Amino acid sequence: PQPTREKPGGSTFKNPPGHSSWKLVDEAGWRGKLFAVTGGGAMFSDLHSNFMINPGEATAADIEGLGEAVRADVKQKSGIQLDWEIKRIGRTG
């Protein structure tokens, strides 16, 4: 199931060949784990761990930071590189 009552940005990562992104995120322990850089924090949904959500006051830095932290953690734990599926626009600080 997809998080329909939250504020999702869509499917966050592309599925690597032979793998499911949601399963890699889940196995790395990021399902429902709040991550904050400068705001209230962002997290991957409890319903589907390839959907990043803003549970309240997440900033762009929270969302970008969470995605990059998850990518690095999944790469370190599984050796598999996750690539962004959502298009990120804007300027970096």
PDB file of N, CA and C in Angstrom:
ATOM      1  N   PRO A   1       0.819  -1.203   0.000  1.00  0.00           N
ATOM      2  CA  PRO A   1       0.000   0.000   0.000  1.00  0.00           C
ATOM      3  C   PRO A   1       0.856   1.258   0.000  1.00  0.00           C
ATOM      4  N   GLN A   2       0.344   2.278  -0.639  1.00  0.00           N
ATOM      5  CA  GLN A   2       1.045   3.553  -0.686  1.00  0.00           C
ATOM      6  C   GLN A   2       0.452   4.515   0.344  1.00  0.00           C
ATOM      7  N   PRO A   3       1.292   5.390   0.880  1.00  0.00           N
ATOM      8  CA  PRO A   3       0.801   6.346   1.887  1.00  0.00           C
ATOM      9  C   PRO A   3      -0.043   7.437   1.242  1.00  0.00           C
ATOM     10  N   THR A   4      -1.348   7.347   1.344  1.00  0.00           N
ATOM     11  CA  THR A   4      -2.229   8.313   0.694  1.00  0.00           C
ATOM     12  C   THR A   4      -2.667   9.440   1.622  1.00  0.00           C
ATOM     13  N   ARG A   5      -2.522   9.263   2.931  1.00  0.00           N
ATOM     14  CA  ARG A   5      -2.934  10.312   3.865  1.00  0.00           C
ATOM     15  C   ARG A   5      -1.749  11.138   4.348  1.00  0.00           C
ATOM     16  N   GLU A   6      -0.594  10.871   3.817  1.00  0.00           N
ATOM     17  CA  GLU A   6       0.628  11.586   4.182  1.00  0.00           C
ATOM     18  C   GLU A   6       0.958  12.602   3.099  1.00  0.00           C
ATOM     19  N   LYS A   7       2.192  13.108   3.119  1.00  0.00           N
ATOM     20  CA  LYS A   7       2.675  14.042   2.105  1.00  0.00           C
ATOM     21  C   LYS A   7       3.832  13.394   1.353  1.00  0.00           C
ATOM     22  N   PRO A   8       3.551  12.372   0.530  1.00  0.00           N
ATOM     23  CA  PRO A   8       4.645  11.680  -0.159  1.00  0.00           C
ATOM     24  C   PRO A   8       5.123  12.446  -1.386  1.00  0.00           C
ATOM     25  N   GLY A   9       6.345  12.189  -1.771  1.00  0.00           N
ATOM     26  CA  GLY A   9       6.892  12.783  -2.980  1.00  0.00           C
ATOM     27  C   GLY A   9       6.896  11.798  -4.133  1.00  0.00           C
ATOM     28  N   GLY A  10       6.248  10.666  -3.966  1.00  0.00           N
ATOM     29  CA  GLY A  10       6.267   9.616  -4.978  1.00  0.00           C
ATOM     30  C   GLY A  10       7.353   8.609  -4.670  1.00  0.00           C
ATOM     31  N   SER A  11       7.501   7.653  -5.548  1.00  0.00           N
ATOM     32  CA  SER A  11       8.525   6.629  -5.376  1.00  0.00           C
ATOM     33  C   SER A  11       9.892   7.309  -5.382  1.00  0.00           C
ATOM     34  N   THR A  12      10.669   7.106  -4.338  1.00  0.00           N
ATOM     35  CA  THR A  12      11.907   7.857  -4.141  1.00  0.00           C
ATOM     36  C   THR A  12      13.073   7.339  -4.974  1.00  0.00           C
ATOM     37  N   PHE A  13      13.295   6.021  -4.955  1.00  0.00           N
ATOM     38  CA  PHE A  13      14.434   5.444  -5.654  1.00  0.00           C
ATOM     39  C   PHE A  13      13.987   4.481  -6.743  1.00  0.00           C
ATOM     40  N   LYS A  14      14.774   4.419  -7.816  1.00  0.00           N
ATOM     41  CA  LYS A  14      14.540   3.441  -8.881  1.00  0.00           C
ATOM     42  C   LYS A  14      14.882   2.059  -8.340  1.00  0.00           C
ATOM     43  N   ASN A  15      14.231   1.036  -8.865  1.00  0.00           N
ATOM     44  CA  ASN A  15      14.580  -0.330  -8.493  1.00  0.00           C
ATOM     45  C   ASN A  15      15.856  -0.731  -9.225  1.00  0.00           C
ATOM     46  N   PRO A  16      16.903  -1.103  -8.477  1.00  0.00           N
ATOM     47  CA  PRO A  16      18.114  -1.600  -9.139  1.00  0.00           C
ATOM     48  C   PRO A  16      17.813  -2.941  -9.812  1.00  0.00           C
ATOM     49  N   PRO A  17      18.529  -3.283 -10.868  1.00  0.00           N
ATOM     50  CA  PRO A  17      18.275  -4.563 -11.539  1.00  0.00           C
ATOM     51  C   PRO A  17      18.286  -5.738 -10.549  1.00  0.00           C
ATOM     52  N   GLY A  18      17.192  -6.492 -10.541  1.00  0.00           N
ATOM     53  CA  GLY A  18      17.094  -7.674  -9.695  1.00  0.00           C
ATOM     54  C   GLY A  18      16.738  -7.413  -8.243  1.00  0.00           C
ATOM     55  N   HIS A  19      16.457  -6.156  -7.880  1.00  0.00           N
ATOM     56  CA  HIS A  19      16.173  -5.803  -6.490  1.00  0.00           C
ATOM     57  C   HIS A  19      14.983  -4.857  -6.401  1.00  0.00           C
ATOM     58  N   SER A  20      14.408  -4.752  -5.229  1.00  0.00           N
ATOM     59  CA  SER A  20      13.351  -3.790  -4.952  1.00  0.00           C
ATOM     60  C   SER A  20      13.897  -2.734  -4.004  1.00  0.00           C
ATOM     61  N   SER A  21      13.767  -1.484  -4.392  1.00  0.00           N
ATOM     62  CA  SER A  21      14.273  -0.396  -3.550  1.00  0.00           C
ATOM     63  C   SER A  21      13.647  -0.415  -2.170  1.00  0.00           C
ATOM     64  N   TRP A  22      12.327  -0.639  -2.099  1.00  0.00           N
ATOM     65  CA  TRP A  22      11.657  -0.617  -0.797  1.00  0.00           C
ATOM     66  C   TRP A  22      12.254  -1.660   0.135  1.00  0.00           C
ATOM     67  N   LYS A  23      12.608  -2.810  -0.410  1.00  0.00           N
ATOM     68  CA  LYS A  23      13.159  -3.881   0.427  1.00  0.00           C
ATOM     69  C   LYS A  23      14.562  -3.514   0.922  1.00  0.00           C
ATOM     70  N   LEU A  24      15.361  -2.889   0.075  1.00  0.00           N
ATOM     71  CA  LEU A  24      16.707  -2.466   0.476  1.00  0.00           C
ATOM     72  C   LEU A  24      16.641  -1.392   1.561  1.00  0.00           C
ATOM     73  N   VAL A  25      15.718  -0.436   1.404  1.00  0.00           N
ATOM     74  CA  VAL A  25      15.532   0.608   2.414  1.00  0.00           C
ATOM     75  C   VAL A  25      15.069  -0.023   3.730  1.00  0.00           C
ATOM     76  N   ASP A  26      14.127  -0.945   3.627  1.00  0.00           N
ATOM     77  CA  ASP A  26      13.592  -1.634   4.801  1.00  0.00           C
ATOM     78  C   ASP A  26      14.678  -2.441   5.523  1.00  0.00           C
ATOM     79  N   GLU A  27      15.434  -3.215   4.763  1.00  0.00           N
ATOM     80  CA  GLU A  27      16.486  -4.055   5.347  1.00  0.00           C
ATOM     81  C   GLU A  27      17.592  -3.223   5.999  1.00  0.00           C
ATOM     82  N   ALA A  28      17.785  -2.003   5.519  1.00  0.00           N
ATOM     83  CA  ALA A  28      18.793  -1.116   6.112  1.00  0.00           C
ATOM     84  C   ALA A  28      18.263  -0.424   7.370  1.00  0.00           C
ATOM     85  N   GLY A  29      16.967  -0.624   7.678  1.00  0.00           N
ATOM     86  CA  GLY A  29      16.406  -0.099   8.917  1.00  0.00           C
ATOM     87  C   GLY A  29      15.837   1.302   8.851  1.00  0.00           C
ATOM     88  N   TRP A  30      15.481   1.783   7.658  1.00  0.00           N
ATOM     89  CA  TRP A  30      15.031   3.160   7.520  1.00  0.00           C
ATOM     90  C   TRP A  30      13.513   3.331   7.491  1.00  0.00           C
ATOM     91  N   ARG A  31      12.733   2.274   7.496  1.00  0.00           N
ATOM     92  CA  ARG A  31      11.276   2.396   7.491  1.00  0.00           C
ATOM     93  C   ARG A  31      10.828   3.104   8.780  1.00  0.00           C
ATOM     94  N   GLY A  32      10.149   4.246   8.635  1.00  0.00           N
ATOM     95  CA  GLY A  32       9.598   4.962   9.776  1.00  0.00           C
ATOM     96  C   GLY A  32      10.594   5.679  10.665  1.00  0.00           C
ATOM     97  N   LYS A  33      11.861   5.733  10.275  1.00  0.00           N
ATOM     98  CA  LYS A  33      12.899   6.371  11.088  1.00  0.00           C
ATOM     99  C   LYS A  33      13.009   7.852  10.719  1.00  0.00           C
ATOM    100  N   LEU A  34      12.767   8.742  11.687  1.00  0.00           N
ATOM    101  CA  LEU A  34      12.803  10.177  11.445  1.00  0.00           C
ATOM    102  C   LEU A  34      14.253  10.656  11.282  1.00  0.00           C
ATOM    103  N   PHE A  35      14.471  11.513  10.292  1.00  0.00           N
ATOM    104  CA  PHE A  35      15.790  12.067  10.005  1.00  0.00           C
ATOM    105  C   PHE A  35      15.638  13.577   9.855  1.00  0.00           C
ATOM    106  N   ALA A  36      16.383  14.346  10.641  1.00  0.00           N
ATOM    107  CA  ALA A  36      16.284  15.807  10.581  1.00  0.00           C
ATOM    108  C   ALA A  36      17.659  16.438  10.425  1.00  0.00           C
ATOM    109  N   VAL A  37      17.736  17.443   9.575  1.00  0.00           N
ATOM    110  CA  VAL A  37      18.951  18.232   9.391  1.00  0.00           C
ATOM    111  C   VAL A  37      18.711  19.632   9.952  1.00  0.00           C
ATOM    112  N   THR A  38      17.687  20.321   9.440  1.00  0.00           N
ATOM    113  CA  THR A  38      17.430  21.695   9.864  1.00  0.00           C
ATOM    114  C   THR A  38      15.979  21.948  10.250  1.00  0.00           C
ATOM    115  N   GLY A  39      15.110  20.985  10.045  1.00  0.00           N
ATOM    116  CA  GLY A  39      13.682  21.207  10.305  1.00  0.00           C
ATOM    117  C   GLY A  39      13.114  20.136  11.204  1.00  0.00           C
ATOM    118  N   GLY A  40      11.852  19.828  10.972  1.00  0.00           N
ATOM    119  CA  GLY A  40      11.146  18.846  11.787  1.00  0.00           C
ATOM    120  C   GLY A  40      11.451  17.411  11.411  1.00  0.00           C
ATOM    121  N   GLY A  41      12.065  17.204  10.264  1.00  0.00           N
ATOM    122  CA  GLY A  41      12.459  15.871   9.863  1.00  0.00           C
ATOM    123  C   GLY A  41      11.588  15.266   8.790  1.00  0.00           C
ATOM    124  N   ALA A  42      12.161  14.332   8.064  1.00  0.00           N
ATOM    125  CA  ALA A  42      11.493  13.556   7.026  1.00  0.00           C
ATOM    126  C   ALA A  42      11.724  12.085   7.347  1.00  0.00           C
ATOM    127  N   MET A  43      10.938  11.224   6.720  1.00  0.00           N
ATOM    128  CA  MET A  43      11.072   9.790   6.984  1.00  0.00           C
ATOM    129  C   MET A  43      10.529   8.984   5.812  1.00  0.00           C
ATOM    130  N   PHE A  44      10.862   7.698   5.799  1.00  0.00           N
ATOM    131  CA  PHE A  44      10.256   6.794   4.843  1.00  0.00           C
ATOM    132  C   PHE A  44       9.015   6.210   5.495  1.00  0.00           C
ATOM    133  N   SER A  45       7.962   6.111   4.728  1.00  0.00           N
ATOM    134  CA  SER A  45       6.652   5.700   5.222  1.00  0.00           C
ATOM    135  C   SER A  45       6.674   4.328   5.892  1.00  0.00           C
ATOM    136  N   ASP A  46       5.855   4.188   6.936  1.00  0.00           N
ATOM    137  CA  ASP A  46       5.640   2.885   7.561  1.00  0.00           C
ATOM    138  C   ASP A  46       4.884   1.955   6.627  1.00  0.00           C
ATOM    139  N   LEU A  47       4.098   2.505   5.701  1.00  0.00           N
ATOM    140  CA  LEU A  47       3.303   1.691   4.787  1.00  0.00           C
ATOM    141  C   LEU A  47       4.111   1.165   3.607  1.00  0.00           C
ATOM    142  N   HIS A  48       5.022   1.992   3.094  1.00  0.00           N
ATOM    143  CA  HIS A  48       5.817   1.603   1.924  1.00  0.00           C
ATOM    144  C   HIS A  48       7.156   2.314   2.032  1.00  0.00           C
ATOM    145  N   SER A  49       8.209   1.552   2.258  1.00  0.00           N
ATOM    146  CA  SER A  49       9.500   2.163   2.573  1.00  0.00           C
ATOM    147  C   SER A  49      10.284   2.680   1.371  1.00  0.00           C
ATOM    148  N   ASN A  50       9.624   2.881   0.218  1.00  0.00           N
ATOM    149  CA  ASN A  50      10.261   3.625  -0.865  1.00  0.00           C
ATOM    150  C   ASN A  50       9.514   4.937  -1.103  1.00  0.00           C
ATOM    151  N   PHE A  51       8.665   5.312  -0.143  1.00  0.00           N
ATOM    152  CA  PHE A  51       7.963   6.583  -0.204  1.00  0.00           C
ATOM    153  C   PHE A  51       8.429   7.454   0.948  1.00  0.00           C
ATOM    154  N   MET A  52       9.134   8.531   0.602  1.00  0.00           N
ATOM    155  CA  MET A  52       9.598   9.485   1.597  1.00  0.00           C
ATOM    156  C   MET A  52       8.434  10.417   1.925  1.00  0.00           C
ATOM    157  N   ILE A  53       8.245  10.710   3.204  1.00  0.00           N
ATOM    158  CA  ILE A  53       7.150  11.590   3.587  1.00  0.00           C
ATOM    159  C   ILE A  53       7.628  12.712   4.495  1.00  0.00           C
ATOM    160  N   ASN A  54       6.843  13.763   4.493  1.00  0.00           N
ATOM    161  CA  ASN A  54       7.043  14.902   5.378  1.00  0.00           C
ATOM    162  C   ASN A  54       5.970  14.780   6.464  1.00  0.00           C
ATOM    163  N   PRO A  55       6.336  14.329   7.657  1.00  0.00           N
ATOM    164  CA  PRO A  55       5.326  14.167   8.697  1.00  0.00           C
ATOM    165  C   PRO A  55       4.875  15.475   9.345  1.00  0.00           C
ATOM    166  N   GLY A  56       5.436  16.588   8.905  1.00  0.00           N
ATOM    167  CA  GLY A  56       5.013  17.857   9.490  1.00  0.00           C
ATOM    168  C   GLY A  56       5.776  19.045   8.984  1.00  0.00           C
ATOM    169  N   GLU A  57       6.970  19.248   9.485  1.00  0.00           N
ATOM    170  CA  GLU A  57       7.735  20.455   9.186  1.00  0.00           C
ATOM    171  C   GLU A  57       9.098  20.165   8.560  1.00  0.00           C
ATOM    172  N   ALA A  58       9.189  19.168   7.696  1.00  0.00           N
ATOM    173  CA  ALA A  58      10.464  18.841   7.048  1.00  0.00           C
ATOM    174  C   ALA A  58      10.886  19.957   6.105  1.00  0.00           C
ATOM    175  N   THR A  59      12.183  20.197   6.067  1.00  0.00           N
ATOM    176  CA  THR A  59      12.747  21.161   5.124  1.00  0.00           C
ATOM    177  C   THR A  59      13.313  20.395   3.935  1.00  0.00           C
ATOM    178  N   ALA A  60      13.676  21.125   2.892  1.00  0.00           N
ATOM    179  CA  ALA A  60      14.323  20.498   1.741  1.00  0.00           C
ATOM    180  C   ALA A  60      15.620  19.816   2.176  1.00  0.00           C
ATOM    181  N   ALA A  61      16.339  20.420   3.126  1.00  0.00           N
ATOM    182  CA  ALA A  61      17.575  19.817   3.626  1.00  0.00           C
ATOM    183  C   ALA A  61      17.297  18.492   4.335  1.00  0.00           C
ATOM    184  N   ASP A  62      16.173  18.400   5.056  1.00  0.00           N
ATOM    185  CA  ASP A  62      15.803  17.142   5.707  1.00  0.00           C
ATOM    186  C   ASP A  62      15.557  16.055   4.663  1.00  0.00           C
ATOM    187  N   ILE A  63      14.815  16.406   3.628  1.00  0.00           N
ATOM    188  CA  ILE A  63      14.456  15.431   2.600  1.00  0.00           C
ATOM    189  C   ILE A  63      15.689  14.995   1.815  1.00  0.00           C
ATOM    190  N   GLU A  64      16.486  15.947   1.373  1.00  0.00           N
ATOM    191  CA  GLU A  64      17.710  15.628   0.638  1.00  0.00           C
ATOM    192  C   GLU A  64      18.679  14.841   1.527  1.00  0.00           C
ATOM    193  N   GLY A  65      18.828  15.272   2.765  1.00  0.00           N
ATOM    194  CA  GLY A  65      19.731  14.587   3.694  1.00  0.00           C
ATOM    195  C   GLY A  65      19.306  13.164   3.973  1.00  0.00           C
ATOM    196  N   LEU A  66      18.000  12.951   4.155  1.00  0.00           N
ATOM    197  CA  LEU A  66      17.497  11.596   4.377  1.00  0.00           C
ATOM    198  C   LEU A  66      17.789  10.710   3.174  1.00  0.00           C
ATOM    199  N   GLY A  67      17.480  11.200   1.991  1.00  0.00           N
ATOM    200  CA  GLY A  67      17.731  10.398   0.788  1.00  0.00           C
ATOM    201  C   GLY A  67      19.188  10.022   0.630  1.00  0.00           C
ATOM    202  N   GLU A  68      20.066  10.975   0.846  1.00  0.00           N
ATOM    203  CA  GLU A  68      21.504  10.696   0.700  1.00  0.00           C
ATOM    204  C   GLU A  68      22.022   9.781   1.814  1.00  0.00           C
ATOM    205  N   ALA A  69      21.498   9.941   3.033  1.00  0.00           N
ATOM    206  CA  ALA A  69      21.891   9.051   4.125  1.00  0.00           C
ATOM    207  C   ALA A  69      21.460   7.616   3.841  1.00  0.00           C
ATOM    208  N   VAL A  70      20.259   7.453   3.328  1.00  0.00           N
ATOM    209  CA  VAL A  70      19.755   6.114   3.002  1.00  0.00           C
ATOM    210  C   VAL A  70      20.567   5.510   1.859  1.00  0.00           C
ATOM    211  N   ARG A  71      20.843   6.295   0.837  1.00  0.00           N
ATOM    212  CA  ARG A  71      21.647   5.787  -0.287  1.00  0.00           C
ATOM    213  C   ARG A  71      23.004   5.284   0.207  1.00  0.00           C
ATOM    214  N   ALA A  72      23.662   6.075   1.057  1.00  0.00           N
ATOM    215  CA  ALA A  72      24.974   5.695   1.578  1.00  0.00           C
ATOM    216  C   ALA A  72      24.881   4.453   2.458  1.00  0.00           C
ATOM    217  N   ASP A  73      23.856   4.375   3.295  1.00  0.00           N
ATOM    218  CA  ASP A  73      23.698   3.241   4.202  1.00  0.00           C
ATOM    219  C   ASP A  73      23.389   1.955   3.439  1.00  0.00           C
ATOM    220  N   VAL A  74      22.504   2.038   2.465  1.00  0.00           N
ATOM    221  CA  VAL A  74      22.178   0.858   1.658  1.00  0.00           C
ATOM    222  C   VAL A  74      23.419   0.392   0.895  1.00  0.00           C
ATOM    223  N   LYS A  75      24.179   1.320   0.335  1.00  0.00           N
ATOM    224  CA  LYS A  75      25.409   0.974  -0.396  1.00  0.00           C
ATOM    225  C   LYS A  75      26.405   0.284   0.538  1.00  0.00           C
ATOM    226  N   GLN A  76      26.558   0.808   1.746  1.00  0.00           N
ATOM    227  CA  GLN A  76      27.497   0.231   2.704  1.00  0.00           C
ATOM    228  C   GLN A  76      27.050  -1.151   3.161  1.00  0.00           C
ATOM    229  N   LYS A  77      25.766  -1.340   3.401  1.00  0.00           N
ATOM    230  CA  LYS A  77      25.258  -2.605   3.938  1.00  0.00           C
ATOM    231  C   LYS A  77      25.058  -3.685   2.889  1.00  0.00           C
ATOM    232  N   SER A  78      24.673  -3.276   1.659  1.00  0.00           N
ATOM    233  CA  SER A  78      24.339  -4.287   0.651  1.00  0.00           C
ATOM    234  C   SER A  78      25.249  -4.260  -0.564  1.00  0.00           C
ATOM    235  N   GLY A  79      25.996  -3.178  -0.727  1.00  0.00           N
ATOM    236  CA  GLY A  79      26.829  -3.021  -1.919  1.00  0.00           C
ATOM    237  C   GLY A  79      26.038  -2.561  -3.134  1.00  0.00           C
ATOM    238  N   ILE A  80      24.746  -2.255  -2.950  1.00  0.00           N
ATOM    239  CA  ILE A  80      23.880  -1.865  -4.056  1.00  0.00           C
ATOM    240  C   ILE A  80      23.657  -0.356  -4.018  1.00  0.00           C
ATOM    241  N   GLN A  81      23.832   0.283  -5.165  1.00  0.00           N
ATOM    242  CA  GLN A  81      23.646   1.720  -5.296  1.00  0.00           C
ATOM    243  C   GLN A  81      22.192   2.032  -5.625  1.00  0.00           C
ATOM    244  N   LEU A  82      21.556   2.856  -4.812  1.00  0.00           N
ATOM    245  CA  LEU A  82      20.213   3.334  -5.113  1.00  0.00           C
ATOM    246  C   LEU A  82      20.321   4.645  -5.886  1.00  0.00           C
ATOM    247  N   ASP A  83      19.539   4.767  -6.949  1.00  0.00           N
ATOM    248  CA  ASP A  83      19.491   6.000  -7.731  1.00  0.00           C
ATOM    249  C   ASP A  83      18.151   6.675  -7.520  1.00  0.00           C
ATOM    250  N   TRP A  84      18.169   7.993  -7.433  1.00  0.00           N
ATOM    251  CA  TRP A  84      16.949   8.759  -7.246  1.00  0.00           C
ATOM    252  C   TRP A  84      15.985   8.520  -8.402  1.00  0.00           C
ATOM    253  N   GLU A  85      14.719   8.346  -8.087  1.00  0.00           N
ATOM    254  CA  GLU A  85      13.679   8.296  -9.109  1.00  0.00           C
ATOM    255  C   GLU A  85      12.948   9.635  -9.180  1.00  0.00           C
ATOM    256  N   ILE A  86      12.757  10.267  -8.028  1.00  0.00           N
ATOM    257  CA  ILE A  86      12.102  11.571  -8.032  1.00  0.00           C
ATOM    258  C   ILE A  86      13.077  12.611  -8.596  1.00  0.00           C
ATOM    259  N   LYS A  87      12.531  13.580  -9.275  1.00  0.00           N
ATOM    260  CA  LYS A  87      13.356  14.654  -9.813  1.00  0.00           C
ATOM    261  C   LYS A  87      13.475  15.737  -8.755  1.00  0.00           C
ATOM    262  N   ARG A  88      14.695  16.010  -8.384  1.00  0.00           N
ATOM    263  CA  ARG A  88      14.961  17.057  -7.376  1.00  0.00           C
ATOM    264  C   ARG A  88      15.338  18.324  -8.116  1.00  0.00           C
ATOM    265  N   ILE A  89      14.683  19.429  -7.790  1.00  0.00           N
ATOM    266  CA  ILE A  89      14.969  20.701  -8.446  1.00  0.00           C
ATOM    267  C   ILE A  89      15.303  21.739  -7.394  1.00  0.00           C
ATOM    268  N   GLY A  90      15.928  22.797  -7.825  1.00  0.00           N
ATOM    269  CA  GLY A  90      16.282  23.867  -6.897  1.00  0.00           C
ATOM    270  C   GLY A  90      17.780  24.038  -6.800  1.00  0.00           C
ATOM    271  N   ARG A  91      18.159  24.842  -5.846  1.00  0.00           N
ATOM    272  CA  ARG A  91      19.575  25.136  -5.628  1.00  0.00           C
ATOM    273  C   ARG A  91      20.029  24.568  -4.314  1.00  0.00           C
ATOM    274  N   THR A  92      21.273  24.145  -4.246  1.00  0.00           N
ATOM    275  CA  THR A  92      21.840  23.700  -2.979  1.00  0.00           C
ATOM    276  C   THR A  92      22.403  24.924  -2.264  1.00  0.00           C
ATOM    277  N   GLY A  93      22.414  24.833  -0.929  1.00  0.00           N
ATOM    278  CA  GLY A  93      22.824  25.950  -0.082  1.00  0.00           C
ATOM    279  C   GLY A  93      24.191  26.416  -0.324  1.00  0.00           C
TER     280      GLY A  93
END
